[in-house]
Coordinates of C-alpha atoms in Angstrom, one line a residue:
M1 CA 23.9 -30.0 -12.4
L2 CA 26.7 -28.6 -10.6
N3 CA 25.6 -26.7 -7.1
M4 CA 27.2 -24.0 -7.4
S5 CA 27.1 -23.1 -3.2
N6 CA 28.5 -26.7 -2.3
N7 CA 31.6 -26.4 -5.1
K8 CA 35.1 -25.2 -2.5
E9 CA 36.6 -24.7 -6.1
P10 CA 36.3 -21.9 -7.9
T11 CA 36.7 -21.7 -12.0
S12 CA 39.6 -20.0 -13.5
Q13 CA 36.8 -17.0 -14.2
Q14 CA 35.9 -16.7 -11.1
R15 CA 38.9 -16.9 -9.0
D16 CA 40.5 -14.2 -11.9
V17 CA 36.9 -12.3 -10.5
I18 CA 37.6 -13.3 -7.0
N19 CA 40.9 -11.6 -7.4
Y20 CA 41.2 -9.1 -9.0
S21 CA 41.5 -6.0 -6.5
N22 CA 40.5 -2.9 -9.0
N23 CA 36.9 -1.7 -10.5
I24 CA 35.3 -4.4 -12.4
V25 CA 32.8 -5.1 -14.4
V26 CA 30.9 -9.5 -15.0
M27 CA 29.1 -10.0 -17.3
A28 CA 27.7 -13.2 -16.4
K29 CA 25.6 -15.7 -17.9
P30 CA 21.9 -17.6 -16.5
G31 CA 23.8 -20.6 -14.0
S32 CA 27.7 -18.9 -14.4
G33 CA 27.6 -19.1 -10.7
K34 CA 27.2 -15.7 -10.3
T35 CA 26.0 -15.5 -6.8
Y36 CA 28.7 -17.3 -5.4
T37 CA 31.5 -15.7 -7.3
I38 CA 30.1 -11.8 -5.4
S39 CA 30.3 -14.4 -2.6
E40 CA 33.0 -14.8 -2.3
K41 CA 34.5 -11.9 -3.8
I42 CA 33.0 -10.2 -0.6
K43 CA 34.3 -12.5 1.3
G44 CA 37.5 -11.7 0.5
I45 CA 37.3 -8.0 0.7
L46 CA 35.5 -8.0 4.2
K47 CA 38.6 -10.2 5.6
N48 CA 41.0 -7.8 4.4
S49 CA 38.9 -5.1 6.3
L50 CA 39.0 -2.4 9.1
E51 CA 36.5 -3.6 11.6
Y52 CA 34.8 -0.2 10.7
Q53 CA 34.3 -0.7 7.1
G54 CA 31.5 -2.4 4.6
V55 CA 30.9 -2.9 1.8
I56 CA 27.8 -1.5 -0.4
A57 CA 25.9 -4.5 -1.4
I58 CA 23.6 -3.6 -4.5
S59 CA 20.6 -6.3 -5.6
Y60 CA 17.4 -5.7 -7.8
T61 CA 15.4 -7.4 -5.0
N62 CA 15.6 -7.4 -1.8
K63 CA 14.9 -11.3 -1.9
A64 CA 18.1 -11.3 -3.6
S65 CA 19.5 -9.0 -0.8
A66 CA 19.3 -11.2 1.7
E67 CA 19.6 -14.4 0.0
L68 CA 24.1 -13.0 -0.6
K69 CA 23.4 -11.3 3.3
H70 CA 23.4 -15.5 4.1
R71 CA 24.9 -16.4 1.9
I72 CA 27.9 -13.9 3.2
L73 CA 27.1 -14.7 7.2
N74 CA 26.9 -18.6 6.1
L75 CA 30.2 -18.1 5.0
G76 CA 31.9 -16.3 8.7
V77 CA 32.6 -13.4 8.0
N78 CA 31.3 -10.2 9.5
A79 CA 28.9 -8.3 7.2
K80 CA 28.0 -6.1 9.9
S81 CA 29.1 -2.7 8.7
S82 CA 28.1 -3.3 5.0
F83 CA 25.0 -2.7 3.5
F84 CA 22.8 -5.7 1.5
G85 CA 19.6 -4.2 0.1
T86 CA 18.2 -2.7 -3.3
M87 CA 19.3 1.2 -4.6
S88 CA 16.0 2.8 -3.3
L89 CA 16.8 1.5 0.5
F90 CA 20.2 2.4 0.3
Y91 CA 19.7 6.3 -1.1
L92 CA 16.6 6.5 2.1
V93 CA 18.7 5.2 4.6
E94 CA 22.4 6.1 3.8
I95 CA 22.0 9.3 2.1
I96 CA 18.8 11.3 2.4
Y97 CA 17.6 10.2 5.8
P98 CA 20.8 11.5 7.7
F99 CA 21.9 14.5 4.9
G100 CA 19.1 16.2 3.9
N101 CA 18.1 18.2 6.4
H102 CA 22.4 19.5 5.5
I103 CA 21.1 20.0 2.4
F104 CA 17.2 21.5 2.1
G105 CA 16.8 22.2 6.9
N106 CA 15.2 20.4 8.9
P107 CA 11.8 18.8 7.9
S108 CA 8.7 19.4 10.2
T109 CA 8.0 16.3 11.1
E110 CA 8.7 12.6 10.4
L111 CA 9.4 12.1 6.7
E112 CA 7.2 9.4 4.4
V113 CA 7.5 8.4 1.7
C114 CA 4.9 9.0 -1.4
G115 CA 3.7 7.1 -3.4
K116 CA 1.2 7.2 -6.6
E117 CA -1.6 7.1 -5.2
D118 CA -0.9 9.4 -1.9
E119 CA -3.8 12.4 -2.0
S120 CA -3.1 14.9 -0.3
D121 CA -3.2 18.3 -1.3
E122 CA 0.6 19.4 -1.0
V123 CA 2.3 16.4 -2.5
I124 CA -0.1 16.9 -5.4
K125 CA 0.6 20.0 -5.5
G126 CA 4.0 19.1 -6.1
R127 CA 3.5 16.2 -8.7
K128 CA 2.1 18.3 -11.0
V129 CA 4.3 21.0 -11.5
L130 CA 6.9 18.3 -11.2
Q131 CA 4.7 15.7 -14.6
G132 CA 5.5 15.3 -17.9
K133 CA 9.7 15.9 -16.3
D134 CA 12.5 13.4 -17.1
M135 CA 12.6 12.3 -13.9
D136 CA 16.6 11.8 -14.7
N137 CA 17.0 15.2 -15.2
L138 CA 15.9 17.5 -12.7
L139 CA 16.6 21.3 -12.8
L140 CA 17.6 23.2 -10.0
N141 CA 13.5 24.6 -10.2
D142 CA 12.4 21.3 -10.2
I143 CA 15.2 20.4 -6.9
K144 CA 13.4 23.4 -4.8
I145 CA 10.1 21.6 -5.1
L146 CA 11.2 18.6 -3.8
A147 CA 13.0 20.1 -1.2
T148 CA 10.4 22.0 0.0
L149 CA 8.7 19.4 -0.4
Y150 CA 10.7 17.7 2.2
V151 CA 10.9 19.7 4.6
K152 CA 7.2 19.5 5.0
G153 CA 7.8 15.8 5.6
F154 CA 6.8 14.6 2.0
I155 CA 9.5 12.5 -0.2
L156 CA 8.5 11.6 -4.1
L157 CA 8.6 8.0 -4.6
E158 CA 9.5 8.6 -7.8
T159 CA 11.7 11.5 -6.9
I160 CA 14.1 9.6 -5.0
D161 CA 17.3 8.6 -6.8
A162 CA 17.2 12.4 -8.3
L163 CA 17.2 13.8 -4.3
A164 CA 20.3 11.3 -3.0
V165 CA 22.1 12.2 -5.9
Y166 CA 21.3 16.3 -5.4
I167 CA 22.6 15.1 -1.9
Y168 CA 25.5 13.2 -2.5
K169 CA 26.9 16.0 -4.6
N170 CA 26.0 18.9 -2.7
S171 CA 26.8 17.2 1.3
L172 CA 30.2 17.0 1.7
A173 CA 29.2 15.0 5.3
C174 CA 28.2 12.2 3.2
R175 CA 30.3 12.0 0.7
R176 CA 32.7 11.7 4.2
Y177 CA 30.6 9.6 5.9
I178 CA 30.3 7.2 2.3
K179 CA 34.3 6.8 1.7
A180 CA 34.6 6.4 5.5
R181 CA 32.7 3.9 6.0
Y182 CA 32.4 1.8 2.6
T183 CA 35.6 0.6 0.8
H184 CA 33.2 -1.3 -2.1
V185 CA 30.0 -0.9 -4.9
V186 CA 28.6 -4.2 -6.5
I187 CA 26.1 -3.9 -8.0
D188 CA 24.0 -6.7 -8.8
E189 CA 21.8 -7.2 -12.4
F190 CA 22.9 -3.9 -13.5
Q191 CA 21.5 -4.0 -16.9
D192 CA 18.8 -3.4 -15.1
C193 CA 20.6 0.3 -14.0
G194 CA 18.8 3.3 -15.2
K195 CA 20.8 6.4 -15.3
M196 CA 20.2 8.1 -12.1
Q197 CA 21.7 4.4 -10.6
Y198 CA 24.6 4.5 -12.9
E199 CA 25.9 8.1 -12.4
M200 CA 25.6 7.0 -8.8
F201 CA 27.6 4.9 -9.3
I202 CA 29.9 5.7 -11.8
K203 CA 30.0 9.3 -8.1
L204 CA 31.3 6.6 -5.5
V205 CA 33.9 5.3 -7.7
N206 CA 35.1 8.5 -9.0
D207 CA 35.2 9.6 -5.2
G208 CA 37.8 6.3 -4.1
L209 CA 35.7 3.5 -3.6
T210 CA 36.0 -0.2 -5.6
G211 CA 32.8 -0.4 -7.8
I212 CA 32.1 -3.8 -8.7
A213 CA 29.1 -4.0 -11.7
V214 CA 27.5 -7.7 -12.4
G215 CA 25.3 -8.3 -15.4
D216 CA 24.6 -9.2 -18.5
K217 CA 22.9 -8.2 -21.0
D218 CA 20.6 -10.4 -22.3
Q219 CA 18.1 -10.5 -19.1
S220 CA 17.2 -6.6 -19.8
I221 CA 13.8 -7.6 -19.4
Y222 CA 12.6 -4.0 -18.4
G223 CA 13.1 -1.5 -20.3
F224 CA 9.1 0.2 -20.5
S225 CA 10.5 1.5 -17.0
G226 CA 14.0 3.4 -17.8
K227 CA 15.9 0.6 -17.5
S228 CA 18.5 -0.2 -19.8
S229 CA 21.6 -2.9 -20.5
D230 CA 23.5 0.5 -22.0
Y231 CA 25.0 1.2 -19.1
L232 CA 26.6 -1.9 -18.7
L233 CA 28.1 -1.9 -21.8
R234 CA 29.2 1.1 -20.7
L235 CA 31.6 0.1 -18.0
V236 CA 32.8 -2.9 -20.5
A237 CA 33.5 0.0 -22.5
N238 CA 35.5 2.2 -20.2
P239 CA 39.0 1.7 -19.6
D240 CA 38.6 2.1 -15.9
F241 CA 37.1 -0.4 -15.6
K242 CA 38.6 -4.7 -16.7
P243 CA 35.2 -6.8 -18.4
F244 CA 35.0 -9.7 -16.9
Y245 CA 32.7 -13.0 -18.2
L246 CA 31.7 -16.0 -16.3
D247 CA 29.6 -18.1 -19.7
K248 CA 30.4 -21.7 -18.1
N249 CA 26.2 -22.5 -17.5
F250 CA 26.1 -24.8 -14.8
R251 CA 22.0 -25.0 -14.2
C252 CA 21.3 -26.2 -17.5
H253 CA 21.6 -28.7 -19.7
K254 CA 24.0 -27.8 -22.6
S255 CA 21.8 -28.1 -25.7
I256 CA 19.3 -25.7 -23.2
S257 CA 22.0 -22.9 -23.0
D258 CA 23.9 -23.3 -26.8
Y259 CA 20.8 -22.6 -27.8
S260 CA 20.3 -19.1 -25.1
L261 CA 23.2 -18.6 -26.7
R262 CA 22.0 -18.7 -30.5
L263 CA 18.8 -17.1 -29.9
L264 CA 21.1 -13.7 -29.1
D265 CA 24.1 -14.6 -31.8
H266 CA 23.3 -16.3 -34.7
S267 CA 27.3 -17.3 -35.4
Y268 CA 27.6 -19.3 -32.0
P269 CA 27.9 -22.3 -33.1
M270 CA 25.6 -25.0 -32.3
N271 CA 26.6 -29.0 -31.6
D272 CA 25.1 -31.5 -34.3
S273 CA 25.7 -34.2 -32.2
L274 CA 24.4 -33.5 -28.8
E275 CA 20.3 -34.6 -27.6
K276 CA 17.9 -32.5 -27.8
R277 CA 16.2 -31.0 -24.7
I278 CA 14.9 -27.8 -26.8
F279 CA 11.2 -29.4 -27.7
K280 CA 8.7 -27.9 -30.1
R281 CA 4.7 -28.8 -29.7
R282 CA 2.1 -27.4 -31.2
V283 CA -1.5 -28.8 -30.1
S284 CA -5.1 -28.6 -31.3
G285 CA -7.6 -25.9 -30.0
S286 CA -6.2 -23.5 -27.7
E287 CA -5.7 -22.5 -23.5
K288 CA -7.5 -25.7 -22.6
A289 CA -5.3 -27.6 -25.6
I290 CA -2.5 -26.4 -24.3
V291 CA -2.9 -28.2 -20.2
Q292 CA -4.4 -31.4 -21.6
Y293 CA -1.4 -31.9 -23.3
I294 CA 0.7 -30.5 -20.4
E295 CA -1.1 -32.8 -17.9
K296 CA -1.0 -35.6 -20.1
L297 CA 2.5 -35.1 -20.8
M298 CA 3.4 -35.0 -16.9
P299 CA 3.8 -38.7 -15.4
S300 CA 6.2 -40.0 -18.3
I301 CA 8.6 -36.6 -18.5
K302 CA 9.1 -36.6 -14.5
K303 CA 10.2 -40.2 -14.6
K304 CA 12.2 -39.7 -18.6
Y305 CA 14.2 -36.8 -16.2
N306 CA 14.1 -38.4 -13.5
F307 CA 12.2 -36.2 -10.4
H308 CA 9.0 -36.5 -7.7
K309 CA 7.9 -32.8 -7.2
N310 CA 5.3 -31.7 -9.3
S311 CA 6.6 -28.1 -8.3
D312 CA 10.3 -28.6 -10.3
I313 CA 7.8 -27.9 -13.0
A314 CA 7.2 -24.1 -14.0
I315 CA 4.6 -23.1 -16.8
L316 CA 6.1 -19.3 -17.7
V317 CA 3.6 -17.2 -19.2
P318 CA 4.2 -14.0 -20.7
S319 CA 1.7 -12.1 -19.8
N320 CA -0.8 -11.9 -15.5
S321 CA -3.9 -12.3 -18.5
Y322 CA -2.6 -14.9 -20.4
G323 CA -2.0 -16.8 -17.3
D324 CA -5.5 -16.4 -16.8
L325 CA -6.8 -18.1 -19.2
I326 CA -4.7 -20.8 -19.0
A327 CA -4.3 -21.9 -15.0
C328 CA -8.3 -21.2 -14.7
H329 CA -8.3 -25.5 -17.1
F330 CA -6.0 -27.3 -14.9
T331 CA -7.4 -30.8 -13.2
I332 CA -4.1 -31.1 -10.4
K333 CA -2.9 -28.9 -8.6
H334 CA -1.2 -26.0 -9.2
K335 CA 0.3 -22.8 -7.7
Y336 CA -0.7 -19.3 -9.3
F337 CA 1.6 -17.0 -8.4
K338 CA 0.1 -13.6 -10.0
K339 CA 0.0 -10.2 -9.6
T340 CA -0.9 -8.8 -6.8
A341 CA -1.9 -4.8 -5.4
L342 CA 2.3 -5.0 -3.6
D343 CA 4.3 -6.1 -6.9
E344 CA 4.5 -2.7 -8.0
D345 CA 5.4 -0.6 -4.9
S346 CA 9.0 -0.7 -4.1
S347 CA 8.6 1.2 -1.2
L348 CA 10.5 0.3 2.2
W349 CA 6.7 0.3 3.7
A350 CA 5.9 -2.4 1.0
T351 CA 9.4 -4.6 0.9
I352 CA 8.5 -5.3 4.6
F353 CA 4.5 -5.6 4.3
K354 CA 5.9 -8.0 0.7
S355 CA 8.3 -9.8 3.3
L356 CA 6.2 -10.4 6.3
L357 CA 3.8 -11.8 4.0
S358 CA 6.4 -14.4 2.7
Y359 CA 7.6 -15.5 6.1
I360 CA 3.2 -15.4 7.7
Q361 CA 2.7 -17.5 4.1
N362 CA 5.6 -19.9 4.9
R363 CA 6.0 -21.7 7.9
S364 CA 9.0 -23.5 7.6
A365 CA 10.8 -19.9 7.2
N366 CA 12.8 -18.3 10.0
I367 CA 12.4 -15.8 11.6
Y368 CA 15.6 -15.3 13.2
E369 CA 16.7 -15.0 9.3
F370 CA 14.1 -12.7 9.0
C371 CA 15.2 -10.2 11.7
E372 CA 18.8 -11.1 10.7
N373 CA 18.7 -8.6 7.9
Y374 CA 17.4 -5.8 10.0
F375 CA 18.8 -5.5 13.4
D376 CA 22.5 -7.3 14.0
V377 CA 21.7 -9.5 17.0
E378 CA 24.6 -8.9 18.9
D379 CA 24.8 -4.6 18.1
D380 CA 20.8 -4.5 18.2
N381 CA 19.4 -7.5 20.4
L382 CA 16.2 -4.8 22.1
M383 CA 15.9 -4.2 18.6
F384 CA 15.9 -7.7 17.4
V385 CA 13.9 -8.9 19.9
K386 CA 11.0 -6.6 19.7
L387 CA 11.2 -7.7 16.4
Y388 CA 11.3 -11.0 16.8
K389 CA 8.2 -11.5 19.2
K390 CA 6.1 -9.2 17.1
I391 CA 6.9 -11.3 13.8
E392 CA 5.9 -14.0 15.8
A393 CA 2.8 -13.0 18.0
L394 CA 1.8 -11.7 13.8
R395 CA 2.5 -15.3 12.2
E396 CA 0.3 -16.9 15.7
K397 CA -2.3 -14.6 15.0
F398 CA -2.8 -13.8 11.9
S399 CA -5.8 -16.4 10.9
T400 CA -7.7 -14.6 13.5
L401 CA -7.3 -11.2 13.5
R402 CA -9.6 -8.4 11.5
L403 CA -8.2 -6.3 9.0
A404 CA -7.8 -4.2 10.8
R405 CA -6.2 -5.0 13.4
K406 CA -3.6 -6.9 10.3
V407 CA -2.7 -3.1 8.8
E408 CA -2.3 -2.2 12.3
R409 CA 0.2 -5.5 13.4
F410 CA 2.0 -4.7 9.9
K411 CA 2.8 -1.0 9.8
N412 CA 3.4 -1.5 13.8
I413 CA 6.3 -4.0 12.9
A414 CA 6.8 -1.2 9.5
E415 CA 7.6 1.4 12.2
L416 CA 9.9 -0.5 14.0
V417 CA 12.4 -1.3 11.4
Y418 CA 11.7 1.5 9.3
P419 CA 10.7 4.6 11.3
K420 CA 11.3 7.4 9.6
A421 CA 9.9 5.8 6.1
D422 CA 5.8 6.3 6.8
N423 CA 3.8 5.4 3.5
E424 CA 0.3 5.7 3.0
T425 CA 0.0 3.9 -0.4
A426 CA 2.0 1.4 0.6
I427 CA -0.5 0.7 4.3
N428 CA -3.6 0.6 1.4
N429 CA -2.1 -1.2 -1.2
L430 CA -1.2 -3.8 2.1
S431 CA -5.0 -3.7 3.0
E432 CA -6.1 -4.7 -0.7
V433 CA -4.2 -7.8 -0.1
L434 CA -5.4 -8.7 3.2
K435 CA -9.1 -8.5 1.6
D436 CA -8.8 -10.7 -1.3
P437 CA -7.0 -14.8 -0.2
E438 CA -6.0 -15.3 -4.1
S439 CA -3.7 -12.4 -3.4
I440 CA -2.4 -13.3 -0.1
E441 CA -2.2 -17.0 -1.2
S442 CA 0.7 -15.5 -3.9
F443 CA 3.0 -15.1 -1.2
T444 CA 2.2 -18.6 -0.3
P445 CA 5.5 -20.6 -1.8
A446 CA 4.3 -24.3 -3.3
S447 CA 3.8 -27.4 -2.3
D448 CA 6.1 -30.3 -3.4
D449 CA 2.7 -31.5 -5.5
E450 CA 2.2 -28.6 -7.0
L451 CA 2.7 -27.3 -10.9
Q452 CA 4.2 -22.7 -10.5
I453 CA 2.7 -20.9 -12.9
M454 CA 4.0 -17.4 -13.1
T455 CA 4.9 -14.5 -15.7
L456 CA 8.3 -15.0 -17.6
H457 CA 9.3 -11.5 -15.6
K458 CA 8.3 -13.3 -12.6
S459 CA 10.6 -15.9 -13.0
K460 CA 13.6 -14.4 -13.6
G461 CA 16.5 -15.5 -10.9
L462 CA 14.7 -19.0 -10.3
E463 CA 15.5 -22.6 -12.2
F464 CA 13.2 -25.5 -12.9
K465 CA 14.0 -28.9 -13.8
I466 CA 11.1 -29.6 -16.8
V467 CA 9.8 -25.0 -18.1
F468 CA 6.8 -25.6 -19.7
H469 CA 7.2 -22.2 -22.7
L470 CA 3.6 -20.9 -23.6
G471 CA 3.1 -18.1 -25.1
L472 CA 5.2 -17.8 -28.0
Y473 CA 2.6 -16.1 -30.6
K474 CA 2.7 -13.5 -33.4
Y475 CA 1.8 -9.8 -31.9
I476 CA 2.7 -11.6 -28.5
L477 CA 6.3 -12.0 -28.7
P478 CA 7.6 -9.9 -29.8
K479 CA 4.8 -7.8 -29.5
E480 CA 3.4 -5.8 -32.3
G481 CA 1.6 -2.8 -32.4
Y482 CA 1.7 1.3 -33.8
D483 CA 4.8 2.7 -32.2
K484 CA 5.3 6.7 -31.7
N485 CA 4.7 7.5 -35.5
N486 CA 1.6 5.4 -35.9
I487 CA 3.0 3.0 -37.8
W488 CA 3.2 -1.1 -37.3
N489 CA 5.9 -2.1 -36.0
Y490 CA 7.9 -4.6 -33.0
T491 CA 7.3 -2.6 -30.1
E492 CA 9.2 -4.1 -27.4
Y493 CA 10.8 -6.3 -29.3
D494 CA 14.8 -6.7 -27.3
Q495 CA 13.3 -6.6 -24.4
N496 CA 10.9 -9.7 -25.7
L497 CA 14.1 -11.3 -27.0
N498 CA 15.7 -10.8 -23.6
L499 CA 12.4 -12.4 -21.8
H500 CA 12.5 -15.6 -23.8
Y501 CA 15.8 -15.4 -22.8
V502 CA 15.5 -15.8 -19.2
G503 CA 12.0 -18.6 -20.2
V504 CA 14.4 -20.8 -21.6
T505 CA 17.4 -20.4 -18.9
R506 CA 14.8 -21.2 -16.1
A507 CA 15.1 -24.6 -17.4
E508 CA 17.7 -27.0 -15.7
E509 CA 17.1 -30.7 -17.3
A510 CA 14.4 -29.1 -20.6
C511 CA 12.4 -26.5 -22.3
I512 CA 9.1 -27.1 -23.9
L513 CA 8.2 -24.6 -26.3
L514 CA 4.3 -25.3 -26.4
T515 CA 1.0 -23.3 -28.8
S516 CA -1.5 -24.2 -30.0
T517 CA -3.5 -23.6 -33.4
K518 CA -6.0 -20.8 -31.3
R519 CA -5.4 -18.0 -29.3
H520 CA -7.7 -16.0 -27.3
N521 CA -6.7 -11.9 -27.3
G522 CA -7.4 -9.9 -24.4
K523 CA -10.6 -9.5 -25.0
G524 CA -11.9 -12.7 -25.2
D525 CA -11.7 -12.9 -29.5
E526 CA -10.5 -16.4 -30.5
K527 CA -7.5 -16.0 -33.4
Q528 CA -6.0 -17.8 -35.0
G529 CA -2.1 -18.7 -33.0
V530 CA 0.5 -18.3 -35.3
D531 CA 3.8 -18.9 -34.2
S532 CA 6.5 -16.6 -32.7
E533 CA 9.5 -16.0 -34.7
F534 CA 11.4 -16.3 -32.6
L535 CA 11.3 -19.4 -33.0
S536 CA 12.7 -19.9 -35.4
L537 CA 15.5 -17.6 -35.4
N538 CA 18.5 -18.3 -36.2
G539 CA 18.0 -21.4 -37.2
L540 CA 17.2 -22.8 -34.4
N541 CA 14.1 -24.5 -35.3
N542 CA 16.2 -26.9 -36.4
Y543 CA 17.8 -27.8 -33.3
Q544 CA 14.6 -28.5 -30.8
A545 CA 13.5 -31.9 -31.3

């Protein structure tokens, strides 16, 4: 497969995106060289910017942000005036922390971002008043509650978006600063954008920044948290934005790419002469039989597709509970990336803790690169060196430290990077992870001889030689249950279809859609394993080997 990072010449589609200078919305399919294209575009922007100017580059995860920043740095571009990070981080460090006091007054103590588990009286009281309110449509009286909390040193995690938008709208100094500092705002994974993020993006564009939105409506998998591809489609229809399409898949075998596109579009033309790389298999038995089938097939599949590492094989499951049912039956080495207490904590300190755990558990990871994400080695040399030494010491002594000392060391590093983001919930979540060896192990990358087991959600953005896509049963994918009108129906059909699409497109060489005659539900009861309707959607059963 073509590796776009090593491809010196962009395709015509990519070149059009890179060269266009006004507002754009890029619809990028999996494996289309999206990150390469964004990197090259930002490189061109920064080379033509003044030294003090940069871009706002928003990614959905800190990992994706770090990858994008390193790509830019590797292209030999000065990115120190640019922002790379998540939207929440941008809101905090560029809007709320520096300009909140212009609107609400000075906080009486160091600001603390409070997660949902924070039990301080003021926070509980504030949350009680806001309970049931739509965070995307807070009224002035609600903002007054947030202002009162702010002055007392508290920022509710779930109100960061609303707080930032309010401050930006009402602080002329903030708007002038953003416009002077940044020329462009780039948001990746725009299909997972919420209402407030969309509104902020439009405000920034209306205030003079050039807008670049990148996404794929078919990879929207976070509908349960208020995210929607509707905002991406609004931009496509917006006359102020020119749409571009990256639809050539460099990652997957052509038959996998075609299959995934037919999954979403019944009129997509299929090539009957192509070698089929989507395989449908149904085994007799339940989860144990599935695992036995996979283990038996592995030697021949590695030989057929000419690779040696077990870590190039992914077992993708619809949920953690189903993953538990599968992982317990493997007799060969495997890596099960289980959900941890930190996974759904998006606070600044939690992101630091997760990154630190990944670096500690991966001995080959470069501490220098970690530090580069937070401090410039030239402009902030003292802070850079201080952070480097703290992380190096923590990594060396991690296995011998007691729990309390580990937590203290992690906290010291978080205070150095984000001194205003003290978060008791994140500290508690960190403690839960550090107490549990299995949770810590989830931050260790798979070794070459380990199969990788993870949820479909966790697999987004990753790629594997071979994918075993499990859980394709009636009632599971797509989910069925009683809707808000107490009528039995599909509860998350579009989200589930997109999840299936994500699963299929993780495969480079082959994807095996594997079901069984029996399955177990969440209560442990054995049920009939009825195949999902997704397996025959749009006539796709005719294109499975």
